[in-house]
PDB file of C-alpha atoms in Angstrom:
ATOM      1  CA  MET E   1      -5.271  11.021   1.484  1.00 46.00           C
ATOM      2  CA  THR E   2      -1.551  10.895   2.111  1.00 47.00           C
ATOM      3  CA  SER E   3       0.912  10.365  -0.716  1.00 50.00           C
ATOM      4  CA  PRO E   4       4.513  10.985   0.355  1.00 59.00           C
ATOM      5  CA  PHE E   5       6.369  11.870  -2.834  1.00 73.00           C
ATOM      6  CA  ARG E   6       9.396   9.685  -3.525  1.00 73.00           C
ATOM      7  CA  GLN E   7      11.861   8.857  -6.254  1.00 84.00           C
ATOM      8  CA  PHE E   8      13.676   5.689  -7.269  1.00 87.00           C
ATOM      9  CA  SER E   9      16.661   4.649  -5.179  1.00 87.00           C
ATOM     10  CA  THR E  10      18.096   2.891  -8.259  1.00 90.00           C
ATOM     11  CA  PRO E  11      20.026   5.434 -10.380  1.00 91.00           C
ATOM     12  CA  GLU E  12      19.295   3.643 -13.650  1.00 94.00           C
ATOM     13  CA  LEU E  13      15.557   3.813 -13.080  1.00 94.00           C
ATOM     14  CA  GLN E  14      15.699   7.387 -11.851  1.00 94.00           C
ATOM     15  CA  LEU E  15      17.518   8.387 -15.033  1.00 95.00           C
ATOM     16  CA  GLN E  16      14.792   6.806 -17.153  1.00 95.00           C
ATOM     17  CA  LEU E  17      12.156   8.593 -15.083  1.00 94.00           C
ATOM     18  CA  ASP E  18      13.926  11.955 -15.398  1.00 93.00           C
ATOM     19  CA  GLN E  19      14.151  11.536 -19.177  1.00 94.00           C
ATOM     20  CA  PHE E  20      10.432  10.744 -19.309  1.00 92.00           C
ATOM     21  CA  LEU E  21       9.541  13.783 -17.209  1.00 92.00           C
ATOM     22  CA  ASP E  22      11.671  16.008 -19.462  1.00 91.00           C
ATOM     23  CA  ASP E  23       9.889  14.750 -22.588  1.00 90.00           C
ATOM     24  CA  LYS E  24       7.022  17.189 -23.098  1.00 85.00           C
ATOM     25  CA  ASP E  25       5.320  14.932 -25.644  1.00 85.00           C
ATOM     26  CA  ALA E  26       5.256  11.800 -23.476  1.00 88.00           C
ATOM     27  CA  ARG E  27       2.457  10.936 -21.093  1.00 89.00           C
ATOM     28  CA  ILE E  28       3.017   7.223 -20.365  1.00 92.00           C
ATOM     29  CA  ARG E  29       6.267   5.291 -20.599  1.00 95.00           C
ATOM     30  CA  ARG E  30       7.533   1.818 -19.798  1.00 95.00           C
ATOM     31  CA  LEU E  31      10.573   1.763 -17.508  1.00 96.00           C
ATOM     32  CA  GLU E  32      12.691  -1.353 -17.069  1.00 95.00           C
ATOM     33  CA  HIS E  33      15.770  -2.375 -15.120  1.00 94.00           C
ATOM     34  CA  ALA E  34      17.172  -5.734 -14.024  1.00 91.00           C
ATOM     35  CA  GLY E  35      14.054  -7.566 -15.169  1.00 92.00           C
ATOM     36  CA  ALA E  36      11.640  -5.316 -13.273  1.00 93.00           C
ATOM     37  CA  VAL E  37       9.059  -3.369 -15.285  1.00 96.00           C
ATOM     38  CA  TYR E  38       7.294  -0.168 -14.257  1.00 96.00           C
ATOM     39  CA  TRP E  39       4.845   2.247 -15.867  1.00 95.00           C
ATOM     40  CA  ALA E  40       5.267   5.986 -15.477  1.00 95.00           C
ATOM     41  CA  LYS E  41       2.362   8.367 -16.032  1.00 92.00           C
ATOM     42  CA  LYS E  42       2.245  12.146 -15.760  1.00 89.00           C
ATOM     43  CA  VAL E  43      -0.182  15.016 -16.170  1.00 84.00           C
ATOM     44  CA  GLU E  44      -1.354  15.256 -19.747  1.00 68.00           C
ATOM     45  CA  ALA E  45      -0.256  18.318 -21.727  1.00 65.00           C
ATOM     46  CA  LEU E  46      -3.270  19.692 -23.603  1.00 48.00           C
ATOM     47  CA  SER E  47      -3.826  22.524 -26.021  1.00 49.00           C
ATOM     48  CA  LEU E  48      -6.424  25.154 -25.128  1.00 45.00           C
ATOM     49  CA  ARG E  49      -8.970  23.479 -27.400  1.00 52.00           C
ATOM     50  CA  TRP E  50      -8.544  20.105 -25.718  1.00 46.00           C
ATOM     51  CA  ARG E  51      -8.534  21.688 -22.254  1.00 51.00           C
ATOM     52  CA  LEU E  52     -11.923  23.194 -23.050  1.00 46.00           C
ATOM     53  CA  GLN E  53     -13.202  19.778 -24.154  1.00 51.00           C
ATOM     54  CA  LYS E  54     -11.566  17.520 -21.572  1.00 56.00           C
ATOM     55  CA  GLY E  55     -11.119  19.885 -18.638  1.00 58.00           C
ATOM     56  CA  ASP E  56      -8.082  20.675 -16.534  1.00 65.00           C
ATOM     57  CA  PRO E  57      -5.614  17.753 -16.847  1.00 72.00           C
ATOM     58  CA  LYS E  58      -4.167  18.499 -13.404  1.00 82.00           C
ATOM     59  CA  VAL E  59      -7.604  18.076 -11.856  1.00 79.00           C
ATOM     60  CA  ALA E  60      -8.049  14.775 -13.714  1.00 80.00           C
ATOM     61  CA  PHE E  61      -4.642  13.559 -12.572  1.00 86.00           C
ATOM     62  CA  GLU E  62      -5.327  14.405  -8.942  1.00 85.00           C
ATOM     63  CA  ALA E  63      -8.708  12.673  -9.198  1.00 85.00           C
ATOM     64  CA  GLU E  64      -6.914   9.574 -10.404  1.00 85.00           C
ATOM     65  CA  ARG E  65      -4.396   9.806  -7.566  1.00 88.00           C
ATOM     66  CA  ALA E  66      -7.192  10.234  -5.023  1.00 89.00           C
ATOM     67  CA  GLY E  67      -9.019   7.243  -6.447  1.00 89.00           C
ATOM     68  CA  PHE E  68      -5.873   5.161  -6.363  1.00 91.00           C
ATOM     69  CA  TYR E  69      -5.292   5.821  -2.688  1.00 92.00           C
ATOM     70  CA  ALA E  70      -8.954   5.468  -1.713  1.00 92.00           C
ATOM     71  CA  LEU E  71      -9.214   2.060  -3.361  1.00 95.00           C
ATOM     72  CA  GLN E  72      -5.824   0.951  -2.047  1.00 94.00           C
ATOM     73  CA  LYS E  73      -6.814   1.906   1.502  1.00 95.00           C
ATOM     74  CA  ALA E  74     -10.030  -0.103   1.147  1.00 96.00           C
ATOM     75  CA  GLY E  75      -8.137  -3.211   0.075  1.00 96.00           C
ATOM     76  CA  VAL E  76      -9.093  -3.082  -3.607  1.00 97.00           C
ATOM     77  CA  PRO E  77      -6.312  -4.652  -5.732  1.00 97.00           C
ATOM     78  CA  VAL E  78      -4.324  -1.892  -7.437  1.00 96.00           C
ATOM     79  CA  PRO E  79      -0.689  -1.797  -8.607  1.00 94.00           C
ATOM     80  CA  GLU E  80       2.062  -0.933  -6.160  1.00 90.00           C
ATOM     81  CA  ILE E  81       3.365   2.625  -6.397  1.00 90.00           C
ATOM     82  CA  ALA E  82       7.126   2.657  -6.903  1.00 92.00           C
ATOM     83  CA  ALA E  83       7.748   6.402  -7.293  1.00 93.00           C
ATOM     84  CA  GLU E  84       5.619   9.525  -7.167  1.00 92.00           C
ATOM     85  CA  GLY E  85       5.741  13.279  -7.500  1.00 91.00           C
ATOM     86  CA  PRO E  86       3.414  16.282  -7.824  1.00 88.00           C
ATOM     87  CA  SER E  87       2.795  15.599 -11.516  1.00 87.00           C
ATOM     88  CA  PHE E  88       3.583  11.911 -11.957  1.00 92.00           C
ATOM     89  CA  MET E  89       3.126   8.398 -10.616  1.00 93.00           C
ATOM     90  CA  VAL E  90       5.077   5.219 -11.327  1.00 95.00           C
ATOM     91  CA  THR E  91       3.536   1.814 -10.669  1.00 94.00           C
ATOM     92  CA  LYS E  92       4.875  -1.708 -10.893  1.00 95.00           C
ATOM     93  CA  ASP E  93       3.813  -3.695 -13.935  1.00 95.00           C
ATOM     94  CA  SER E  94       0.821  -5.942 -13.168  1.00 95.00           C
ATOM     95  CA  GLY E  95       0.807  -8.152 -16.241  1.00 95.00           C
ATOM     96  CA  PRO E  96      -1.072  -7.956 -19.546  1.00 96.00           C
ATOM     97  CA  ILE E  97      -4.404  -6.190 -19.785  1.00 97.00           C
ATOM     98  CA  LEU E  98      -7.537  -8.315 -20.003  1.00 98.00           C
ATOM     99  CA  ALA E  99      -8.573  -6.644 -23.259  1.00 97.00           C
ATOM    100  CA  ASP E 100      -5.548  -8.171 -25.003  1.00 97.00           C
ATOM    101  CA  LEU E 101      -6.022 -11.585 -23.420  1.00 97.00           C
ATOM    102  CA  LEU E 102      -9.643 -11.681 -24.548  1.00 97.00           C
ATOM    103  CA  ALA E 103      -9.470 -10.036 -27.970  1.00 96.00           C
ATOM    104  CA  GLN E 104      -6.330 -11.904 -29.050  1.00 96.00           C
ATOM    105  CA  GLN E 105      -7.365 -15.157 -27.319  1.00 97.00           C
ATOM    106  CA  ILE E 106      -3.974 -15.408 -25.616  1.00 96.00           C
ATOM    107  CA  GLY E 107      -3.208 -18.572 -23.678  1.00 94.00           C
ATOM    108  CA  ALA E 108      -5.490 -21.450 -22.755  1.00 96.00           C
ATOM    109  CA  LEU E 109      -9.234 -21.010 -22.407  1.00 97.00           C
ATOM    110  CA  SER E 110      -9.076 -22.196 -18.791  1.00 97.00           C
ATOM    111  CA  ASP E 111      -6.532 -19.489 -17.975  1.00 97.00           C
ATOM    112  CA  ARG E 112      -8.619 -16.796 -19.663  1.00 97.00           C
ATOM    113  CA  ASN E 113     -11.680 -18.000 -17.784  1.00 98.00           C
ATOM    114  CA  THR E 114      -9.773 -17.689 -14.513  1.00 98.00           C
ATOM    115  CA  ALA E 115      -8.615 -14.166 -15.355  1.00 98.00           C
ATOM    116  CA  MET E 116     -12.056 -12.980 -16.436  1.00 98.00           C
ATOM    117  CA  ALA E 117     -13.727 -14.574 -13.425  1.00 98.00           C
ATOM    118  CA  ALA E 118     -11.281 -12.652 -11.239  1.00 98.00           C
ATOM    119  CA  ALA E 119     -12.391  -9.441 -12.965  1.00 98.00           C
ATOM    120  CA  GLY E 120     -16.050 -10.073 -12.204  1.00 98.00           C
ATOM    121  CA  ARG E 121     -15.341 -11.169  -8.644  1.00 98.00           C
ATOM    122  CA  GLU E 122     -13.063  -8.246  -7.777  1.00 98.00           C
ATOM    123  CA  LEU E 123     -15.472  -5.701  -9.240  1.00 98.00           C
ATOM    124  CA  ALA E 124     -18.305  -7.160  -7.147  1.00 98.00           C
ATOM    125  CA  LEU E 125     -16.114  -7.115  -4.045  1.00 98.00           C
ATOM    126  CA  MET E 126     -15.237  -3.469  -4.734  1.00 98.00           C
ATOM    127  CA  HIS E 127     -18.929  -2.671  -4.922  1.00 98.00           C
ATOM    128  CA  ALA E 128     -19.540  -4.593  -1.705  1.00 97.00           C
ATOM    129  CA  LYS E 129     -17.179  -2.086  -0.053  1.00 97.00           C
ATOM    130  CA  GLY E 130     -19.387   0.747  -1.313  1.00 97.00           C
ATOM    131  CA  LEU E 131     -16.852   1.881  -3.910  1.00 97.00           C
ATOM    132  CA  SER E 132     -17.109   2.393  -7.672  1.00 96.00           C
ATOM    133  CA  HIS E 133     -14.250   2.468 -10.167  1.00 96.00           C
ATOM    134  CA  GLY E 134     -15.857   4.936 -12.560  1.00 94.00           C
ATOM    135  CA  ARG E 135     -14.829   3.275 -15.817  1.00 94.00           C
ATOM    136  CA  PRO E 136     -13.822  -0.354 -15.285  1.00 96.00           C
ATOM    137  CA  ALA E 137     -13.306  -1.307 -18.916  1.00 97.00           C
ATOM    138  CA  ILE E 138     -11.236  -4.468 -19.326  1.00 98.00           C
ATOM    139  CA  LYS E 139      -8.433  -2.403 -20.843  1.00 96.00           C
ATOM    140  CA  ASP E 140      -8.083  -0.981 -17.338  1.00 95.00           C
ATOM    141  CA  MET E 141      -7.585  -4.352 -15.655  1.00 98.00           C
ATOM    142  CA  CYS E 142      -4.387  -6.406 -15.533  1.00 97.00           C
ATOM    143  CA  TRP E 143      -3.802 -10.087 -14.822  1.00 97.00           C
ATOM    144  CA  ASP E 144      -0.368 -11.425 -13.860  1.00 95.00           C
ATOM    145  CA  GLY E 145      -1.394 -15.068 -13.759  1.00 94.00           C
ATOM    146  CA  THR E 146      -2.399 -15.056 -10.112  1.00 95.00           C
ATOM    147  CA  ALA E 147      -3.969 -11.683  -9.296  1.00 96.00           C
ATOM    148  CA  LEU E 148      -6.101  -9.049 -10.992  1.00 97.00           C
ATOM    149  CA  ARG E 149      -5.442  -5.349 -10.488  1.00 97.00           C
ATOM    150  CA  PHE E 150      -7.422  -2.295 -11.526  1.00 97.00           C
ATOM    151  CA  LEU E 151      -5.886   0.670 -13.369  1.00 94.00           C
ATOM    152  CA  ASP E 152      -6.792   4.216 -14.397  1.00 90.00           C
ATOM    153  CA  PHE E 153      -9.015   6.001 -11.911  1.00 91.00           C
ATOM    154  CA  GLU E 154      -9.571   9.312 -13.711  1.00 85.00           C
ATOM    155  CA  ARG E 155     -13.336   8.771 -13.443  1.00 88.00           C
ATOM    156  CA  TYR E 156     -13.216   7.936  -9.740  1.00 91.00           C
ATOM    157  CA  SER E 157     -15.382  10.221  -7.605  1.00 90.00           C
ATOM    158  CA  ASN E 158     -17.022   9.916  -4.211  1.00 92.00           C
ATOM    159  CA  HIS E 159     -20.382  10.767  -5.744  1.00 94.00           C
ATOM    160  CA  ARG E 160     -20.209   7.564  -7.820  1.00 95.00           C
ATOM    161  CA  ASN E 161     -19.873   5.404  -4.702  1.00 96.00           C
ATOM    162  CA  THR E 162     -23.556   4.510  -4.812  1.00 98.00           C
ATOM    163  CA  PRO E 163     -25.639   1.584  -6.079  1.00 98.00           C
ATOM    164  CA  THR E 164     -26.247   3.553  -9.269  1.00 98.00           C
ATOM    165  CA  GLY E 165     -22.499   4.044  -9.672  1.00 98.00           C
ATOM    166  CA  HIS E 166     -21.969   0.317  -9.112  1.00 98.00           C
ATOM    167  CA  MET E 167     -24.589  -0.466 -11.747  1.00 98.00           C
ATOM    168  CA  GLN E 168     -22.895   1.826 -14.236  1.00 98.00           C
ATOM    169  CA  ASP E 169     -19.552   0.148 -13.462  1.00 98.00           C
ATOM    170  CA  LEU E 170     -21.022  -3.275 -14.158  1.00 98.00           C
ATOM    171  CA  ILE E 171     -22.565  -2.272 -17.479  1.00 98.00           C
ATOM    172  CA  ILE E 172     -19.340  -0.582 -18.566  1.00 98.00           C
ATOM    173  CA  MET E 173     -17.316  -3.700 -17.778  1.00 98.00           C
ATOM    174  CA  VAL E 174     -19.680  -6.037 -19.629  1.00 98.00           C
ATOM    175  CA  HIS E 175     -19.992  -3.714 -22.633  1.00 98.00           C
ATOM    176  CA  SER E 176     -16.212  -3.359 -22.854  1.00 98.00           C
ATOM    177  CA  CYS E 177     -15.840  -7.142 -22.931  1.00 98.00           C
ATOM    178  CA  TYR E 178     -18.017  -7.400 -26.028  1.00 97.00           C
ATOM    179  CA  ALA E 179     -16.514  -4.300 -27.633  1.00 96.00           C
ATOM    180  CA  PHE E 180     -13.031  -5.804 -27.480  1.00 97.00           C
ATOM    181  CA  ALA E 181     -14.033  -9.413 -28.186  1.00 97.00           C
ATOM    182  CA  GLN E 182     -16.662  -8.716 -30.867  1.00 95.00           C
ATOM    183  CA  ALA E 183     -18.015 -12.156 -29.960  1.00 96.00           C
ATOM    184  CA  GLU E 184     -19.948 -13.817 -27.141  1.00 97.00           C
ATOM    185  CA  TYR E 185     -17.006 -15.744 -25.749  1.00 97.00           C
ATOM    186  CA  PRO E 186     -17.405 -18.074 -22.743  1.00 97.00           C
ATOM    187  CA  GLU E 187     -14.770 -16.066 -20.878  1.00 98.00           C
ATOM    188  CA  ILE E 188     -17.234 -13.188 -20.678  1.00 98.00           C
ATOM    189  CA  THR E 189     -19.795 -15.486 -19.128  1.00 98.00           C
ATOM    190  CA  ALA E 190     -17.143 -16.482 -16.588  1.00 98.00           C
ATOM    191  CA  ALA E 191     -16.805 -12.798 -15.651  1.00 98.00           C
ATOM    192  CA  THR E 192     -20.536 -12.168 -15.349  1.00 98.00           C
ATOM    193  CA  ASP E 193     -21.141 -15.403 -13.432  1.00 98.00           C
ATOM    194  CA  ALA E 194     -18.414 -14.460 -10.952  1.00 98.00           C
ATOM    195  CA  TYR E 195     -19.894 -10.988 -10.478  1.00 98.00           C
ATOM    196  CA  ARG E 196     -23.346 -12.429  -9.822  1.00 98.00           C
ATOM    197  CA  ALA E 197     -21.939 -14.967  -7.350  1.00 98.00           C
ATOM    198  CA  HIS E 198     -20.434 -12.127  -5.264  1.00 98.00           C
ATOM    199  CA  ASP E 199     -23.149  -9.508  -5.808  1.00 98.00           C
ATOM    200  CA  ARG E 200     -24.394  -8.647  -2.319  1.00 95.00           C
ATOM    201  CA  PHE E 201     -26.724  -5.758  -3.109  1.00 96.00           C
ATOM    202  CA  GLY E 202     -28.674  -6.757  -6.218  1.00 97.00           C
ATOM    203  CA  ILE E 203     -26.546  -4.655  -8.585  1.00 98.00           C
ATOM    204  CA  TRP E 204     -26.932  -7.217 -11.371  1.00 98.00           C
ATOM    205  CA  ASP E 205     -30.729  -7.014 -11.148  1.00 98.00           C
ATOM    206  CA  MET E 206     -30.539  -3.211 -11.227  1.00 98.00           C
ATOM    207  CA  ALA E 207     -28.441  -3.396 -14.391  1.00 98.00           C
ATOM    208  CA  ALA E 208     -30.802  -5.911 -15.986  1.00 98.00           C
ATOM    209  CA  THR E 209     -33.777  -3.635 -15.276  1.00 97.00           C
ATOM    210  CA  TRP E 210     -31.938  -0.640 -16.735  1.00 97.00           C
ATOM    211  CA  CYS E 211     -31.001  -2.597 -19.860  1.00 97.00           C
ATOM    212  CA  ALA E 212     -34.582  -3.785 -20.337  1.00 96.00           C
ATOM    213  CA  LYS E 213     -35.673  -0.151 -20.436  1.00 95.00           C
ATOM    214  CA  LYS E 214     -32.883   0.741 -22.864  1.00 94.00           C
ATOM    215  CA  ARG E 215     -33.405  -1.954 -25.484  1.00 92.00           C
ATOM    216  CA  TRP E 216     -34.229   0.845 -27.924  1.00 92.00           C
ATOM    217  CA  LEU E 217     -30.511   1.675 -27.932  1.00 91.00           C
ATOM    218  CA  ASP E 218     -29.975  -1.357 -30.162  1.00 91.00           C
ATOM    219  CA  TRP E 219     -32.638  -0.248 -32.626  1.00 88.00           C
ATOM    220  CA  VAL E 220     -31.486   3.347 -32.992  1.00 90.00           C
ATOM    221  CA  SER E 221     -27.814   2.355 -33.258  1.00 90.00           C
ATOM    222  CA  LYS E 222     -28.299  -0.281 -35.981  1.00 87.00           C
ATOM    223  CA  PRO E 223     -26.944   1.949 -38.783  1.00 85.00           C
ATOM    224  CA  LEU E 224     -23.865   2.659 -36.648  1.00 86.00           C
ATOM    225  CA  GLN E 225     -23.271  -1.059 -36.078  1.00 88.00           C
ATOM    226  CA  TRP E 226     -22.643  -1.723 -39.764  1.00 84.00           C
ATOM    227  CA  GLY E 227     -19.194  -1.753 -41.315  1.00 75.00           C
ATOM    228  CA  ASN E 228     -15.821  -1.113 -39.736  1.00 77.00           C
ATOM    229  CA  ARG E 229     -15.971   2.632 -39.283  1.00 74.00           C
ATOM    230  CA  GLU E 230     -14.355   4.184 -36.207  1.00 72.00           C
ATOM    231  CA  GLY E 231     -16.415   3.464 -33.131  1.00 77.00           C
ATOM    232  CA  ALA E 232     -18.452   0.695 -34.776  1.00 89.00           C
ATOM    233  CA  LYS E 233     -17.156  -1.920 -32.328  1.00 93.00           C
ATOM    234  CA  GLU E 234     -18.726  -0.076 -29.394  1.00 94.00           C
ATOM    235  CA  PHE E 235     -22.080   0.036 -31.179  1.00 94.00           C
ATOM    236  CA  LYS E 236     -21.830  -3.621 -32.261  1.00 95.00           C
ATOM    237  CA  ALA E 237     -21.356  -4.527 -28.596  1.00 95.00           C
ATOM    238  CA  ILE E 238     -24.751  -3.079 -27.627  1.00 96.00           C
ATOM    239  CA  PRO E 239     -26.981  -6.061 -28.589  1.00 95.00           C
ATOM    240  CA  MET E 240     -24.532  -8.542 -27.051  1.00 96.00           C
ATOM    241  CA  THR E 241     -24.476  -6.515 -23.829  1.00 97.00           C
ATOM    242  CA  LEU E 242     -28.260  -6.407 -23.695  1.00 97.00           C
ATOM    243  CA  ARG E 243     -28.434 -10.182 -24.188  1.00 96.00           C
ATOM    244  CA  ALA E 244     -25.948 -10.694 -21.360  1.00 97.00           C
ATOM    245  CA  PHE E 245     -28.448  -8.982 -19.052  1.00 97.00           C
ATOM    246  CA  GLY E 246     -31.323 -11.104 -20.327  1.00 95.00           C
ATOM    247  CA  VAL E 247     -32.774  -8.643 -22.811  1.00 94.00           C
ATOM    248  CA  GLY E 248     -33.887 -10.240 -26.067  1.00 82.00           C
ATOM    249  CA  VAL E 249     -33.161  -7.980 -29.026  1.00 61.00           C
TER     250      VAL E 249
END
């Protein structure tokens, strides 16, 4: 992996970046100048307790950087890097995240269908290259009206670049759709149909088989699906995810 570190040539943007890097409490910040929008991200500052739970943030950041470059080199759609340093990266804005488009039902249904179909298609094409994202939730995908791009590669690892890793990617994407939507919207079907249309290695069938064996997850999580407690949306998405893979619950 090569990542030549570089800064902004525009003084106004560089000033915003410097202020962000000097802010010890900031991890992600929106930068803007002359109508152009960028997102700056740096190594997370963690207390000892959180370091013990989450691991070394520098290792996680470098894993994300490595994933970014590996996917970019393979032709997977990722944002363009505008500036970069040992502890930070700045990427060009790639449009709203799919989670917002779906959950808030933004725009026309036909446009949302197009965006979600692009998500399913691009994930399948990534898998066809032998690569896995690691955690392709729809909050980590952006749509600018013409192209989809993947974000956040902290879970990227070479050992996940396997059919099993692809299967896990697919289930994570589908589950995240229902967790954010809390409904079985047609846009989600557009995403799954597009994945299946471009699935070259039977990943969908692998996921369906796995889900059939895990139908008990719906039964044991029923008490956690009730109410609006924290995390309930993820549990409520379980039966909808199982149904998407043909499992009657």
